[in-house]
CSV table of C-alpha atoms in Angstrom, one decimal:
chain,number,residue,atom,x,y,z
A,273,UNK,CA,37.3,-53.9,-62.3
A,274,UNK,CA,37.5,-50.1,-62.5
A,275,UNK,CA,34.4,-50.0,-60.2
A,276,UNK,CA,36.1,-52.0,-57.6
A,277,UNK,CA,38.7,-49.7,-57.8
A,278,UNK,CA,36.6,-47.0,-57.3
A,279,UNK,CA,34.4,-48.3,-54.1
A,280,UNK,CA,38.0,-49.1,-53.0
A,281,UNK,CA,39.1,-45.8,-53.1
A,282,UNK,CA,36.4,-44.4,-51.3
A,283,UNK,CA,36.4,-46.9,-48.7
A,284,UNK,CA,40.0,-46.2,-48.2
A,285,UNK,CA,39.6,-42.4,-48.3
A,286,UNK,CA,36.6,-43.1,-45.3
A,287,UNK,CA,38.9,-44.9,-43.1
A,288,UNK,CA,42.1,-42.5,-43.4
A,289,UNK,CA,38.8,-39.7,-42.8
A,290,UNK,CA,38.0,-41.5,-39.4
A,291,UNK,CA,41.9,-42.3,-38.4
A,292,UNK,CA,42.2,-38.8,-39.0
A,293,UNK,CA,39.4,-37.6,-37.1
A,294,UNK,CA,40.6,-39.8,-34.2
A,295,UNK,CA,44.1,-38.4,-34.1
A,296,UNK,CA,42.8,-34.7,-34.6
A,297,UNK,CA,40.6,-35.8,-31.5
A,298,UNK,CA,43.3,-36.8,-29.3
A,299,UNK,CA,46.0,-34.0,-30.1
A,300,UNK,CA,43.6,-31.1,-29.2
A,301,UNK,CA,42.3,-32.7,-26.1
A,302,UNK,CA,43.6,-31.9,-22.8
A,303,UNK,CA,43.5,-34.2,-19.9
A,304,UNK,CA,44.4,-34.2,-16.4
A,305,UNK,CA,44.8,-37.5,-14.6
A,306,UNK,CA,43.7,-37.2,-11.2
A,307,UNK,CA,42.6,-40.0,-8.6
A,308,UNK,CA,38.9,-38.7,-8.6
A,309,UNK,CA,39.1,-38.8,-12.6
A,310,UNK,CA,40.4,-42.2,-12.3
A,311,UNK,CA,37.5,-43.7,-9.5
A,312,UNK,CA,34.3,-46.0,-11.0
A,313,UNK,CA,31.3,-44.1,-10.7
A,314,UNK,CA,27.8,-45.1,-11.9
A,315,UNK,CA,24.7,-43.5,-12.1
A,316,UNK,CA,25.9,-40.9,-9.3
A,317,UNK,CA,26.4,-42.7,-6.6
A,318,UNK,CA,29.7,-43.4,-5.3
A,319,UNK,CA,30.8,-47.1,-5.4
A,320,UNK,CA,30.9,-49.1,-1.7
A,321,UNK,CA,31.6,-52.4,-1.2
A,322,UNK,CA,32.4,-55.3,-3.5
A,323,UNK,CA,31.0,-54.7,-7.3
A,324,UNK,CA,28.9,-57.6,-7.5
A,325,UNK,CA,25.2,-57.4,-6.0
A,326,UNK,CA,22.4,-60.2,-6.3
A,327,UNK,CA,19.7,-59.7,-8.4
A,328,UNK,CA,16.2,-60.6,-7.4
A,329,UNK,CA,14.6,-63.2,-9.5
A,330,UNK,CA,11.2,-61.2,-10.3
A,331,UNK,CA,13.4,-58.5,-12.6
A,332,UNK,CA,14.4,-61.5,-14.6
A,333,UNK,CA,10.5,-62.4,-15.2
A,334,UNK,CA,10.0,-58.6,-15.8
A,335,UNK,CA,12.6,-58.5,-18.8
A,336,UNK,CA,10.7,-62.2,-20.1
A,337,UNK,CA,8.1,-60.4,-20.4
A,338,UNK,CA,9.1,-57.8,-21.9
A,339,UNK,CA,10.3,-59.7,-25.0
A,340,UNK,CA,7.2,-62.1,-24.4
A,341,UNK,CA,5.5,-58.5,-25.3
A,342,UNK,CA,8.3,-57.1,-28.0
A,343,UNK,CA,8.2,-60.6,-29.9
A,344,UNK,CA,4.9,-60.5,-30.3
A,345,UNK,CA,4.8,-56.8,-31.9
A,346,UNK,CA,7.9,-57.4,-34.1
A,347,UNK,CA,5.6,-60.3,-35.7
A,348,UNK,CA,2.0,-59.5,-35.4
A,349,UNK,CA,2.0,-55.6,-36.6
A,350,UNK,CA,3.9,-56.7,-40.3
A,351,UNK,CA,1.9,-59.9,-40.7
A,352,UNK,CA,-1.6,-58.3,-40.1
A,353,UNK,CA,-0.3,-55.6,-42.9
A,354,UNK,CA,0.0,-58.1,-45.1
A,355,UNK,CA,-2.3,-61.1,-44.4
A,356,UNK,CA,-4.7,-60.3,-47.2
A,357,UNK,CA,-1.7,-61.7,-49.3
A,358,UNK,CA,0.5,-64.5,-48.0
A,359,UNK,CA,-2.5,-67.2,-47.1
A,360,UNK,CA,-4.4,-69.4,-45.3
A,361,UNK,CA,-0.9,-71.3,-44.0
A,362,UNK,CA,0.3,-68.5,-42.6
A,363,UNK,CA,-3.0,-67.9,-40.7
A,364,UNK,CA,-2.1,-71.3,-39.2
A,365,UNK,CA,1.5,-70.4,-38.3
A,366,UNK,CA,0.3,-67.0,-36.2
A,367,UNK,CA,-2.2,-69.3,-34.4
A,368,UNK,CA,0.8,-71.4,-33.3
A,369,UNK,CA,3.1,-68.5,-32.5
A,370,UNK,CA,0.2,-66.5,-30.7
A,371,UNK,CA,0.0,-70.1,-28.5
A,372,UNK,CA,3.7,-70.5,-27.7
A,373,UNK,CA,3.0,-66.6,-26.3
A,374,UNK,CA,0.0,-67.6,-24.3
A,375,UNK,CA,2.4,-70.4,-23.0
A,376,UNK,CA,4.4,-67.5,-22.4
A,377,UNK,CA,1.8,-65.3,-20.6
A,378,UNK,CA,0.4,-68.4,-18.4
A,379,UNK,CA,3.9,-69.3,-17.1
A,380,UNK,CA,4.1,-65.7,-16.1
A,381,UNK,CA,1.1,-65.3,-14.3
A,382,UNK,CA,1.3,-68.4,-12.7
A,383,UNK,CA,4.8,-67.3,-11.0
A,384,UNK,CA,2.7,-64.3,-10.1
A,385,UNK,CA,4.8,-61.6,-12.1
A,386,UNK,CA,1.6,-59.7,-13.5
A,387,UNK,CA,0.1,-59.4,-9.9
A,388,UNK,CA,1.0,-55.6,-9.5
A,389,UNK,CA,-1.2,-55.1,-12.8
């Protein structure tokens, strides 16, 4: 139990740290309310109009790709480093991973996403 009491302690002694970084934060800083403070402003442009836009489909497709591609390195890179060791079944589970990708790929090309490459 004294160990507990120990990674108690510190956890306790972290969280009064933080708290008391946050309050030390907000007494020294000096703010000034004004309306141009106050307005929504992204990426530098000023906002006009309502705040919802449509999107076009083909970003969508983009970002399916992109963890089509992201997927595929999270797996592929660590299994290859280690192939020599987990077997002949895992050889067969790739091959059915690297085919739902191919799905993947297909269904891409076929709604004409990788025509700018």
């Amino acid at each position: 139990m004294q160990t507990y009491g120990v990674i108690g302690a510190i956890v306790v002694l972290g969280l009064l740290g933080l708290l008391g970084a946050f309050a030390l934060n907000k007494a020294l800083t000096i703010t000034y309310s004004t309306p141009d403070k106050l307005k929504t402003y992204e990426s530098g442009v000023d906002p006009v109009g309502e705040g919802w836009a449509q999107v076009h489909i083909r970003y969508y497709l983009f970002a399916y790709l992109y963890v089509i591609f992201a997927v595929d390195a999270v797996y592929l890179f660590p299994w290859a480093t280690v192939f020599a060791s987990v077997g002949v079944a895992s050889l067969i589970e790739m091959f059915v991973f690297l085919a739902f990708v191919t799905v993947g790929l297909l269904y891409a090309y076929r709604k004409g996403v990788l025509s700018w490459t």
